Short mmCIF file of C-alpha atoms (C1' of nucleotides) in Angstrom, two decimals:
data_model
loop_
_atom_site.label_atom_id
_atom_site.label_comp_id
_atom_site.label_asym_id
_atom_site.label_seq_id
_atom_site.Cartn_x
_atom_site.Cartn_y
_atom_site.Cartn_z
CA MET A 282 -0.05 -0.02 -0.04
CA SER A 283 2.70 2.28 0.66
CA ASN A 284 3.65 2.13 -2.94
CA ASP A 285 0.65 4.45 -3.54
CA PHE A 286 2.87 7.45 -2.90
CA ASP A 287 6.46 8.07 -3.22
CA ASN A 288 6.87 9.04 0.48
CA VAL A 289 4.71 9.90 3.60
CA TYR A 290 4.36 13.67 2.65
CA GLU A 291 2.35 12.66 -0.49
CA ASP A 292 0.49 9.86 1.35
CA LEU A 293 -0.37 12.36 4.00
CA GLN A 294 -1.09 15.42 1.86
CA TRP A 295 -3.57 13.29 -0.35
CA ARG A 296 -5.31 12.32 2.86
CA ASN A 297 -5.45 15.94 3.80
CA ALA A 298 -3.52 15.21 6.87
CA ILE A 299 -1.29 18.18 6.56
CA ALA A 300 -2.33 21.57 7.68
CA GLU A 301 1.27 23.36 8.18
CA ALA A 302 4.80 22.10 7.53
CA THR A 303 8.37 23.61 8.11
CA PRO A 304 9.96 24.73 5.13
CA GLY A 305 11.89 21.80 3.51
CA ALA A 306 9.79 19.36 5.62
CA GLN A 307 8.75 17.49 2.11
CA GLU A 308 12.21 17.39 0.69
CA VAL A 309 13.77 15.61 3.89
CA LEU A 310 10.86 13.14 3.98
CA SER A 311 11.01 12.21 0.36
CA ARG A 312 15.13 11.73 0.98
CA GLU A 313 15.55 9.89 4.24
CA LYS A 314 14.26 7.90 6.90
CA VAL A 315 13.90 10.07 9.78
CA THR A 316 12.87 9.49 13.58
CA CYS A 317 9.45 11.37 14.36
CA TYR A 318 7.39 11.97 17.41
CA ILE A 319 4.12 12.97 18.45
CA GLY A 320 2.91 13.90 21.99
CA PHE A 321 0.00 12.58 23.72
CA ASP A 322 -1.54 14.27 26.73
CA PRO A 323 -2.40 11.88 29.83
CA THR A 324 -5.55 14.11 30.79
CA ALA A 325 -7.57 10.85 30.71
CA LYS A 326 -6.86 7.24 30.89
CA SER A 327 -7.81 6.31 27.75
CA LEU A 328 -7.23 8.05 24.36
CA HIS A 329 -10.55 8.89 22.22
CA ILE A 330 -11.10 8.75 18.67
CA GLY A 331 -9.73 12.69 18.34
CA ASN A 332 -6.54 10.92 18.94
CA LEU A 333 -6.65 8.76 15.98
CA VAL A 334 -5.38 11.24 13.41
CA PRO A 335 -1.81 11.39 15.24
CA ILE A 336 -1.67 7.87 15.84
CA MET A 337 -2.21 7.01 12.21
CA GLY A 338 0.30 9.55 11.39
CA LEU A 339 2.56 7.58 13.39
CA VAL A 340 1.41 4.50 12.04
CA ARG A 341 2.11 5.97 8.12
CA MET A 342 5.21 7.00 9.07
CA GLN A 343 6.33 3.60 10.06
CA ARG A 344 5.13 2.20 7.08
CA HIS A 345 6.86 4.23 5.25
CA GLY A 346 10.25 3.21 6.96
CA HIS A 347 10.51 6.05 9.36
CA THR A 348 10.62 5.47 13.07
CA PRO A 349 7.64 6.48 15.28
CA ILE A 350 8.06 7.69 18.71
CA ALA A 351 5.03 8.32 20.94
CA ILE A 352 5.47 10.51 23.70
CA VAL A 353 3.27 10.18 26.58
CA GLY A 354 3.40 13.34 28.64
CA GLY A 355 3.88 12.14 32.02
CA GLY A 356 6.14 15.38 32.86
CA THR A 357 4.05 17.84 30.67
CA GLY A 358 0.80 16.41 31.94
CA MET A 359 2.03 17.95 35.34
CA ILE A 360 1.93 21.13 33.89
CA GLY A 361 -0.83 21.53 31.45
CA ASP A 362 -1.09 23.07 28.14
CA PRO A 363 -2.92 26.41 27.90
CA SER A 364 -3.74 26.22 24.34
CA GLY A 365 -7.27 26.04 23.93
CA ARG A 366 -8.30 26.25 27.09
CA SER A 367 -9.85 29.37 28.58
CA GLU A 368 -9.09 28.60 32.36
CA GLU A 369 -6.28 27.35 34.27
CA ARG A 370 -6.25 23.73 34.32
CA GLN A 371 -6.68 21.33 37.46
CA LEU A 372 -3.38 20.01 38.30
CA LEU A 373 -3.77 16.35 37.95
CA THR A 374 -2.03 14.26 40.60
CA LEU A 375 1.20 12.03 39.97
CA GLU A 376 -0.96 8.97 40.52
CA GLN A 377 -3.53 9.90 38.11
CA ILE A 378 -0.93 10.88 35.62
CA ASP A 379 1.11 7.95 35.95
CA GLU A 380 -1.98 5.77 35.51
CA ASN A 381 -3.27 7.48 32.50
CA VAL A 382 0.11 7.12 30.98
CA ALA A 383 0.20 3.64 31.38
CA GLY A 384 -3.30 3.48 29.93
CA ILE A 385 -2.45 5.19 26.74
CA GLN A 386 0.84 3.41 26.25
CA ARG A 387 -1.15 0.25 26.41
CA GLN A 388 -3.42 1.54 23.64
CA LEU A 389 -0.68 2.66 21.67
CA GLU A 390 0.86 -0.66 21.22
CA SER A 391 -1.95 -2.15 19.43
CA PHE A 392 -1.24 0.20 16.59
CA LEU A 393 2.17 0.40 16.09
CA ASP A 394 4.91 -2.23 15.63
CA PHE A 395 7.19 -2.84 18.44
CA SER A 396 8.75 -5.91 17.18
CA PRO A 397 12.52 -5.71 18.81
CA SER A 398 13.59 -7.02 15.15
CA LEU A 399 12.41 -4.21 13.22
CA PRO A 400 14.89 -1.76 12.66
CA ASN A 401 12.56 1.12 12.80
CA ARG A 402 10.44 -0.14 15.63
CA ALA A 403 8.24 2.05 17.18
CA GLN A 404 8.85 3.41 20.92
CA VAL A 405 6.78 4.68 23.64
CA ILE A 406 8.85 7.32 25.67
CA ASN A 407 7.46 9.12 28.70
CA ASN A 408 8.80 12.75 28.97
CA ALA A 409 8.81 11.99 32.62
CA ASP A 410 11.88 10.40 32.45
CA TRP A 411 13.54 13.78 31.87
CA LEU A 412 11.29 16.37 33.12
CA ARG A 413 10.73 15.26 36.40
CA LYS A 414 14.59 14.97 36.97
CA VAL A 415 15.92 18.12 35.12
CA SER A 416 17.11 20.68 37.56
CA LEU A 417 15.62 24.20 37.67
CA ILE A 418 18.93 25.95 37.31
CA GLU A 419 20.28 23.86 34.33
CA PHE A 420 16.73 24.27 32.31
CA LEU A 421 16.82 28.08 32.97
CA ARG A 422 20.40 28.16 31.44
CA ASP A 423 20.30 25.59 28.83
CA VAL A 424 16.75 26.17 27.50
CA GLY A 425 15.34 29.44 29.02
CA LYS A 426 18.10 31.22 27.57
CA HIS A 427 16.88 30.73 24.25
CA PHE A 428 13.69 31.84 24.71
CA THR A 429 12.44 35.59 24.90
CA VAL A 430 9.27 36.53 26.89
CA ASN A 431 8.56 38.81 24.29
CA THR A 432 7.88 36.00 22.02
CA MET A 433 6.17 33.74 24.62
CA LEU A 434 3.86 36.51 25.64
CA SER A 435 2.67 36.68 21.59
CA ARG A 436 1.49 33.26 21.68
CA GLU A 437 -1.90 32.88 21.01
CA SER A 438 -2.79 30.71 24.05
CA VAL A 439 -1.13 32.98 26.36
CA ARG A 440 -2.76 36.37 24.99
CA THR A 441 -5.86 35.12 25.29
CA ARG A 442 -5.41 34.06 28.78
CA MET A 443 -3.99 37.31 29.67
CA ASP A 444 -7.03 39.10 28.10
CA ARG A 445 -9.24 37.35 30.82
CA ASP A 446 -8.84 38.70 34.24
CA VAL A 447 -8.22 35.06 35.48
CA GLY A 448 -4.95 35.44 33.51
CA ILE A 449 -2.36 32.63 33.30
CA SER A 450 0.06 30.62 35.98
CA PHE A 451 3.55 30.87 35.36
CA THR A 452 3.22 27.06 35.61
CA GLU A 453 1.16 26.76 32.19
CA PHE A 454 3.12 29.79 30.69
CA SER A 455 6.29 27.63 30.81
CA TYR A 456 4.74 24.98 28.97
CA GLN A 457 5.83 25.91 25.82
CA LEU A 458 9.36 25.85 26.90
CA LEU A 459 8.83 22.12 28.20
CA GLN A 460 7.46 21.02 24.67
CA ALA A 461 10.49 22.49 23.18
CA TYR A 462 12.66 21.03 25.49
CA ASP A 463 11.00 17.53 24.98
CA PHE A 464 12.00 17.60 21.01
CA LEU A 465 15.56 18.88 22.10
CA ARG A 466 15.87 16.03 24.16
CA LEU A 467 14.69 13.76 21.58
CA PHE A 468 16.87 15.24 18.98
CA GLU A 469 20.02 14.55 20.93
CA GLU A 470 19.29 11.28 22.34
CA GLN A 471 17.07 9.41 19.67
CA ASN A 472 18.20 11.58 16.84
CA CYS A 473 14.63 12.39 16.37
CA THR A 474 14.33 15.30 13.75
CA PHE A 475 10.56 15.48 13.27
CA GLN A 476 7.83 16.42 15.46
CA MET A 477 4.00 16.03 14.35
CA GLY A 478 0.98 17.54 16.01
CA GLY A 479 -2.27 19.28 15.83
CA SER A 480 -2.26 22.58 13.96
CA ASP A 481 -3.49 23.85 17.68
CA GLN A 482 0.02 23.01 18.77
CA TRP A 483 1.76 24.48 15.97
CA GLY A 484 3.02 27.44 17.93
CA ASN A 485 4.54 24.85 20.57
CA ILE A 486 6.12 22.70 18.11
CA LEU A 487 7.89 25.38 16.42
CA GLY A 488 9.56 26.54 19.69
CA GLY A 489 11.01 23.23 19.92
CA VAL A 490 12.13 23.43 16.14
CA ASP A 491 13.53 26.74 16.64
CA LEU A 492 15.18 25.60 19.92
CA ILE A 493 17.23 22.83 18.36
CA ARG A 494 18.18 25.29 15.60
CA ARG A 495 19.61 27.75 18.14
CA ILE A 496 21.44 24.88 19.94
CA HIS A 497 22.38 22.70 16.95
CA GLY A 498 22.38 25.19 14.29
CA GLY A 499 23.15 23.42 11.44
CA ALA A 500 23.36 26.01 8.63
CA GLN A 501 24.36 29.29 10.72
CA GLN A 502 22.05 31.18 8.29
CA ALA A 503 18.92 29.30 8.97
CA ALA A 504 16.33 31.63 9.74
CA SER A 505 13.87 30.49 12.49
CA ALA A 506 11.29 28.25 11.45
CA SER A 507 8.71 30.83 12.15
CA GLU A 508 10.52 33.54 9.99
CA GLN A 509 10.83 31.26 7.08
CA ARG A 510 6.95 30.76 7.03
CA THR A 511 6.45 34.47 6.56
CA ALA A 512 9.31 34.78 4.47
CA SER A 513 9.04 31.72 2.19
CA LYS A 514 10.07 33.42 -0.82
CA MET A 515 13.75 32.86 -0.06
CA GLN A 516 15.55 29.66 -0.33
CA PRO A 517 16.25 28.62 3.20
CA ALA A 518 19.18 27.30 4.58
CA GLU A 519 18.27 23.30 6.13
CA LEU A 520 16.74 23.33 9.31
CA PRO A 521 18.17 20.69 11.64
CA ALA A 522 14.52 19.81 12.94
CA HIS A 523 11.28 19.71 11.10
CA ALA A 524 7.76 19.48 11.79
CA LEU A 525 4.04 18.60 10.55
CA ALA A 526 0.87 19.78 11.65
CA TYR A 527 -2.44 18.23 10.70
CA PRO A 528 -5.75 20.07 10.73
CA LEU A 529 -8.24 19.81 13.43
CA ILE A 530 -10.98 17.47 12.42
CA THR A 531 -14.35 18.88 12.15
CA THR A 532 -17.76 17.22 10.49
CA SER A 533 -18.89 18.63 7.33
CA THR A 534 -21.38 20.35 8.99
CA GLY A 535 -18.61 22.34 11.19
CA GLU A 536 -18.79 20.55 14.40
CA LYS A 537 -15.95 19.48 16.46
CA PHE A 538 -15.30 15.81 15.53
CA GLY A 539 -16.64 13.41 17.95
CA LYS A 540 -19.23 15.43 19.73
CA SER A 541 -21.91 13.24 18.83
CA ILE A 542 -22.90 10.71 21.49
CA GLY A 543 -22.25 12.80 24.70
CA GLY A 544 -18.48 13.00 24.52
CA ALA A 545 -15.86 11.83 21.98
CA PRO A 546 -16.14 7.96 21.99
CA THR A 547 -12.82 6.79 23.75
CA LEU A 548 -10.56 3.58 22.60
CA ASP A 549 -11.23 1.85 25.77
CA PRO A 550 -13.81 -0.93 25.29
CA ASP A 551 -14.83 -0.49 28.74
CA GLN A 552 -15.81 3.19 28.34
CA THR A 553 -16.91 2.98 24.73
CA SER A 554 -18.19 -0.68 23.67
CA PRO A 555 -16.75 -1.79 20.00
CA TYR A 556 -20.56 -1.64 19.07
CA ARG A 557 -20.76 2.15 19.83
CA LEU A 558 -17.73 2.70 18.19
CA TYR A 559 -18.99 0.64 15.16
CA GLN A 560 -22.05 2.89 15.35
CA PHE A 561 -20.25 5.97 15.63
CA PHE A 562 -18.33 5.54 12.26
CA PHE A 563 -21.64 3.99 10.61
CA ASN A 564 -23.49 7.12 11.45
CA VAL A 565 -20.91 9.38 9.72
CA ALA A 566 -22.71 11.47 6.86
CA ASP A 567 -21.90 10.82 3.56
CA ALA A 568 -20.01 14.10 3.23
CA ASP A 569 -17.63 13.04 6.04
CA ALA A 570 -17.17 9.32 5.20
CA VAL A 571 -14.37 9.67 2.33
CA PRO A 572 -12.36 12.37 4.26
CA TYR A 573 -12.69 9.77 7.23
CA LEU A 574 -11.57 7.00 5.47
CA LYS A 575 -8.56 8.94 4.11
CA LEU A 576 -7.57 10.02 7.58
CA PHE A 577 -8.28 7.27 9.70
CA THR A 578 -7.74 4.18 7.59
CA MET A 579 -4.72 2.36 6.00
CA LEU A 580 -7.04 1.69 2.92
CA SER A 581 -5.37 2.05 -0.22
CA ARG A 582 -5.59 4.89 -2.52
CA GLU A 583 -7.46 2.91 -4.95
CA ARG A 584 -9.81 1.39 -2.38
CA ILE A 585 -10.73 4.55 -1.07
CA GLU A 586 -11.21 6.05 -4.62
CA ALA A 587 -13.48 3.32 -5.32
CA LEU A 588 -15.61 3.97 -2.03
CA GLN A 589 -15.82 7.82 -2.86
CA GLU A 590 -17.15 6.37 -6.38
CA ALA A 591 -19.99 4.12 -4.48
CA VAL A 592 -20.76 7.30 -2.04
CA GLU A 593 -21.60 9.27 -5.39
CA THR A 594 -23.43 6.41 -7.27
CA ALA A 595 -25.25 4.71 -4.22
CA PRO A 596 -25.16 6.78 -1.21
CA GLY A 597 -27.95 4.40 0.21
CA GLU A 598 -25.84 1.33 0.13
CA ARG A 599 -23.52 3.24 2.55
CA GLU A 600 -20.65 1.04 1.42
CA ALA A 601 -18.22 3.72 2.59
CA GLN A 602 -19.73 3.89 6.11
CA LEU A 603 -19.76 0.19 6.57
CA THR A 604 -16.15 0.08 5.59
CA LEU A 605 -15.09 3.03 7.66
CA ALA A 606 -17.19 1.38 10.66
CA ALA A 607 -15.49 -2.12 9.82
CA GLU A 608 -12.11 -0.84 9.82
CA MET A 609 -12.08 1.75 12.95
CA THR A 610 -13.68 -1.44 14.82
CA SER A 611 -11.15 -3.79 14.01
CA ALA A 612 -8.24 -1.47 14.26
CA VAL A 613 -9.27 -0.66 17.91
CA HIS A 614 -10.82 -3.52 18.99
CA GLY A 615 -9.51 -6.23 16.71
CA ASP A 616 -11.63 -9.01 14.83
CA ARG A 617 -13.41 -9.86 17.91
CA GLY A 618 -14.38 -6.56 18.79
CA LEU A 619 -15.74 -6.11 15.11
CA ASP A 620 -17.81 -9.30 15.54
CA GLU A 621 -19.21 -8.24 18.40
CA ALA A 622 -20.23 -4.95 17.01
CA ARG A 623 -21.83 -6.40 14.10
CA ARG A 624 -23.53 -9.17 16.45
CA VAL A 625 -25.28 -6.42 18.23
CA THR A 626 -26.12 -4.47 15.26
CA HIS A 627 -27.69 -6.99 13.40
CA ALA A 628 -29.91 -7.84 16.59
CA LEU A 629 -30.76 -4.26 17.25
CA PHE A 630 -31.41 -3.28 13.53
CA SER A 631 -32.29 -6.18 11.58
CA GLY A 632 -33.42 -8.93 14.11
CA ASP A 633 -36.78 -9.19 15.84
CA LEU A 634 -36.30 -8.58 19.84
CA ARG A 635 -38.89 -10.94 20.64
CA LYS A 636 -37.22 -13.77 19.04
CA LEU A 637 -34.63 -13.90 20.98
CA SER A 638 -34.01 -15.46 24.24
CA ALA A 639 -33.49 -13.74 27.44
CA THR A 640 -29.73 -14.97 27.31
CA GLU A 641 -29.53 -13.67 23.41
CA LEU A 642 -30.86 -10.23 24.79
CA ARG A 643 -28.09 -10.05 27.54
CA GLY A 644 -25.58 -10.78 25.08
CA ALA A 645 -26.89 -8.57 22.07
CA LEU A 646 -27.72 -5.37 24.11
CA THR A 647 -24.27 -5.22 25.74
CA GLU A 648 -24.96 -1.40 25.47
CA ALA A 649 -28.06 -1.41 27.29
CA SER A 650 -28.41 0.00 30.77
CA HIS A 651 -30.00 -2.45 33.21
CA GLY A 652 -32.65 -2.23 35.70
CA MET A 653 -34.49 -4.71 38.29
CA VAL A 654 -37.88 -5.53 39.60
CA ARG A 655 -38.98 -7.98 41.83
CA PRO A 656 -42.01 -10.36 41.73
CA ALA A 657 -43.27 -8.61 44.76
CA ASP A 658 -43.49 -5.24 42.69
CA LEU A 659 -45.49 -6.82 40.32
CA HIS A 660 -47.84 -8.29 42.56
CA ASN A 661 -48.14 -4.56 44.21
CA GLY A 662 -49.10 -3.47 40.67
CA ILE A 663 -45.95 -1.44 39.62
CA THR A 664 -46.76 0.67 36.92
CA LEU A 665 -44.75 0.84 33.73
CA ALA A 666 -43.70 4.29 34.74
CA SER A 667 -42.32 3.33 37.92
CA ALA A 668 -40.23 0.50 36.79
CA VAL A 669 -38.73 2.53 33.86
CA THR A 670 -37.91 5.59 35.90
CA VAL A 671 -37.45 3.93 39.41
CA HIS A 672 -36.10 0.63 38.96
CA GLY A 673 -34.65 1.09 35.47
CA GLY A 674 -31.20 1.70 34.15
CA GLY A 675 -31.41 5.45 34.25
CA MET A 676 -32.28 5.59 30.20
CA VAL A 677 -35.20 7.91 31.53
CA SER A 678 -34.60 10.09 34.19
CA SER A 679 -38.66 11.27 35.27
CA ALA A 680 -41.87 10.34 34.86
CA SER A 681 -42.66 13.51 32.87
CA GLU A 682 -39.84 12.76 30.61
CA LEU A 683 -41.43 9.07 30.05
CA ARG A 684 -44.77 10.80 29.52
CA ARG A 685 -43.56 12.75 26.77
CA LEU A 686 -41.67 10.24 25.12
CA VAL A 687 -44.88 7.91 25.36
CA ALA A 688 -46.77 10.51 23.91
CA GLN A 689 -44.41 10.87 20.98
CA GLY A 690 -44.45 7.14 20.29
CA ALA A 691 -40.77 6.55 21.05
CA ILE A 692 -41.09 3.92 23.77
CA LYS A 693 -41.34 0.43 22.75
CA ILE A 694 -41.58 -2.47 25.13
CA ASN A 695 -40.47 -5.81 23.62
CA GLY A 696 -40.56 -4.19 20.26
CA ASN A 697 -43.83 -2.93 20.73
CA VAL A 698 -44.87 0.98 20.61
CA GLU A 699 -46.16 1.64 24.49
CA THR A 700 -49.29 3.76 24.68
CA ASP A 701 -49.62 3.51 28.50
CA PRO A 702 -47.14 4.63 30.70
CA LEU A 703 -49.35 4.10 33.69
CA ARG A 704 -50.34 0.43 32.89
CA PRO A 705 -49.40 -1.87 35.62
CA LEU A 706 -46.86 -4.50 34.82
CA THR A 707 -47.49 -8.31 34.32
CA ASP A 708 -45.60 -11.28 33.93
CA ALA A 709 -46.51 -11.43 30.02
CA ASP A 710 -44.12 -8.23 30.01
CA PHE A 711 -41.12 -10.26 30.51
CA ILE A 712 -39.50 -12.32 27.90
CA ASP A 713 -38.74 -15.52 29.17
CA ASN A 714 -40.45 -14.45 32.29
CA GLN A 715 -36.94 -12.75 33.04
CA VAL A 716 -36.39 -9.64 31.33
CA MET A 717 -38.41 -6.63 29.62
CA VAL A 718 -36.71 -4.71 26.80
CA VAL A 719 -37.43 -0.87 26.78
CA GLN A 720 -36.44 0.94 23.94
CA ARG A 721 -36.34 4.69 23.72
CA GLY A 722 -36.34 5.86 19.92
CA LYS A 723 -34.18 3.87 17.84
CA LYS A 724 -31.04 3.69 19.56
CA SER A 725 -31.14 3.16 23.30
CA HIS A 726 -32.35 0.44 25.27
CA ASP A 727 -32.62 -0.45 28.96
CA LEU A 728 -33.15 -3.90 30.13
CA ILE A 729 -35.34 -4.29 33.16
CA TRP A 730 -34.66 -7.86 34.58
CA LEU A 731 -37.08 -9.74 36.84
CA GLU A 732 -35.57 -10.67 39.98
CA PRO A 733 -35.45 -14.48 40.22
CA ASP A 734 -38.27 -15.49 42.97
CA GLN A 735 -36.22 -16.71 46.09
CA ARG A 736 -38.76 -18.49 48.17
"C1'" G B 236 -9.89 50.77 46.70
"C1'" C B 237 -13.70 54.34 43.63
"C1'" A B 238 -17.50 54.84 40.21
"C1'" G B 239 -20.85 52.14 36.81
"C1'" G B 240 -23.09 47.65 34.82
"C1'" G B 241 -24.48 42.62 35.86
"C1'" G B 242 -25.65 37.73 37.80
"C1'" U B 243 -32.92 34.36 34.38
"C1'" U B 244 -34.55 27.66 33.02
"C1'" G B 245 -28.18 23.20 29.43
"C1'" G B 246 -25.93 27.87 26.61
"C1'" G B 247 -27.19 32.83 24.40
"C1'" G B 248 -30.57 36.01 25.98
"C1'" A B 249 -35.99 38.65 27.14
"C1'" G B 250 -38.53 39.91 30.82
"C1'" U B 251 -38.63 45.49 36.07
"C1'" G B 252 -45.26 43.99 41.12
"C1'" G B 253 -50.37 39.80 38.90
"C1'" U B 254 -52.93 34.54 32.53
"C1'" U B 255 -44.52 34.05 33.63
"C1'" A B 256 -42.87 27.69 34.47
"C1'" A B 257 -40.81 32.56 32.48
"C1'" A B 258 -40.80 35.37 25.17
"C1'" C B 259 -36.83 34.35 21.23
"C1'" C B 260 -32.57 31.73 19.41
"C1'" C B 261 -28.98 27.94 19.60
"C1'" G B 262 -28.59 22.91 21.92
"C1'" G B 263 -30.92 18.33 23.71
"C1'" C B 264 -34.34 14.57 23.03
"C1'" A B 265 -38.49 12.33 20.11
"C1'" G B 266 -41.48 11.86 15.47
"C1'" A B 267 -42.17 12.30 9.87
"C1'" C B 268 -39.14 11.68 5.31
"C1'" U B 269 -35.00 8.50 4.07
"C1'" G B 270 -30.50 4.95 3.91
"C1'" U B 271 -29.72 3.50 11.52
"C1'" A B 272 -27.06 9.44 7.15
"C1'" A B 273 -27.35 14.90 6.01
"C1'" A B 274 -30.92 18.47 5.00
"C1'" U B 275 -36.12 19.47 5.72
"C1'" C B 276 -40.56 19.39 8.65
"C1'" U B 277 -43.04 18.58 13.14
"C1'" G B 278 -43.50 18.02 18.45
"C1'" U B 279 -40.83 18.63 23.16
"C1'" U B 280 -37.52 20.35 26.44
"C1'" G B 281 -38.41 21.77 35.53
"C1'" C B 282 -40.61 18.00 38.55
"C1'" C B 283 -45.27 15.12 40.63
"C1'" U B 284 -49.68 10.37 42.75
"C1'" A B 285 -51.59 15.53 37.26
"C1'" U B 286 -58.15 19.00 33.72
"C1'" G B 287 -54.62 19.80 39.51
"C1'" G B 288 -50.15 20.52 42.62
"C1'" C B 289 -44.94 21.44 43.74
"C1'" U B 290 -40.26 23.86 43.25
"C1'" U B 291 -37.44 27.39 40.10
"C1'" C B 292 -34.83 33.59 38.23
"C1'" G B 293 -26.48 34.47 42.56
"C1'" C B 294 -27.40 33.70 48.41
"C1'" A B 295 -30.10 35.14 52.84
"C1'" G B 296 -34.16 37.73 54.98
"C1'" G B 297 -37.69 41.50 54.16
"C1'" U B 298 -42.23 44.50 51.78
"C1'" U B 299 -46.88 43.06 49.56
"C1'" C B 300 -53.28 39.83 48.59
"C1'" G B 301 -49.33 38.58 44.96
"C1'" A B 302 -42.14 39.13 43.44
"C1'" A B 303 -37.72 36.87 38.60
"C1'" U B 304 -39.61 41.92 38.89
"C1'" C B 305 -39.74 46.66 45.02
"C1'" C B 306 -36.23 46.83 50.18
"C1'" U B 307 -31.94 45.05 53.04
"C1'" G B 308 -27.35 42.25 53.61
"C1'" C B 309 -23.91 39.01 51.75
"C1'" C B 310 -21.44 36.35 47.46
"C1'" C B 311 -19.45 36.63 42.47
"C1'" C B 312 -18.66 38.49 37.83
"C1'" C B 313 -17.88 42.73 34.10
"C1'" U B 314 -16.27 47.83 32.47
"C1'" G B 315 -13.72 52.37 33.12
"C1'" C B 316 -10.54 55.00 37.05
"C1'" A B 317 -6.91 54.96 40.38
"C1'" C B 318 -3.23 52.50 43.53
"C1'" C B 319 0.86 48.48 43.79
"C1'" A B 320 4.34 46.64 40.79
#
RNA sequence: GCAGGGGUUGGGGAGUGGUUAAACCCGGCAGACUGUAAAUCUGUUGCCUAUGGCUUCGCAGGUUCGAAUCCUGCCCCCUGCACCA
């Protein structure tokens, strides 16, 4: 597949994965095999789908023969990047960070090839290795000396915070130095000459590029990366280190990618089931399907172009969405995850709930919340409303809400539209005398179990 | 610190004594149409033992038959100015 393109740069470019690049980046990538890195913030214990762009960036680099390094920010995470934040961050504890780092590391390992035999094997490095050790004096002399406060203050992320009365702490203000320092260390110790990141990180990234240029010069005449950007006419002397930034992904309607189902789906099966991940990508709008295939999958250019054709000629088949969903689910959760996702999808959208046994329902509706009623409740004439709101799994939060949903025909009990929220339940409402399936709209389910009679 | 402005239901933002559970927009949810899409249209969007009741408009009191709307105190925010650096 990598022979679709002569080099990663062209590959990434075709996939619209490049928003910014340092001058000369493309030439370097087409000429030599480099070591590159991307940083991941340990703000949560799982990566989410928003991280897929950088992850796939590293994967593509590796496929093209470059050596990828994923930095997990066990050190920078202790400070917090002010970019895109209107308020000071809550500092995470050391334990939280280390736990998050471990979780992220595990997830990265399923994407990148870490085989020791591989000459360009991937590495995960925790920047805590050096950031938690470096001494303040050393840091200020070696790194701080190369930055002017004037430049640091002009940073967008800093300015927006300065304009607000909450201000910005010195801690977060220093963040840009730390990220630059990371790059410097990797440059010196791993011969890492490339950094990639989101375009929102571009300022921080250039900080590192410039720091390396100042210390390791190369061509003395090399203007700073930022200067070269503005004066790109002149033939630039080669920079010792380079960077690429990918664009921030939005949907075709301009929403932030991944916002739909209450927060971005994560890559952790305990938080976001394979089914939900599958559904997320399956439900992508036509206009987004091909862009996402390009960005997130390893499918060949030929294949993607064929799918693009399919979207145009037979959008109703949703071949692109199906492929996207399958690719993503198996990439994140493996073939077993994909099987599960498909099985649940089939049960929910093509199957007949009433034909399934209680056991099958439990297996199929892994997404459902769960509730429980006792036989005694039944004898006392418990109403449907009470069962769903009080004893249910929390899918409907109040009786008023249930009333409205019922009035709109949105509630189905065991597959049948319900009309009376106040009717008492009977044994007949429980499939196999065990479980009642409450469905809200098309996509959410609540299983209410009848507690086995213990006499 | 001084002067002025303001805190309303998820967000924005009306409302300055009485059909105000509170306009309107966005968002959310659901329905229709479709392709489990987008767009569009429709309904809905505080809670409840429901032709009624209860609780909401920064917090706590007070005036009044009646307050989100008036008074008092407190908390928080914004805008000018000053002070410090």
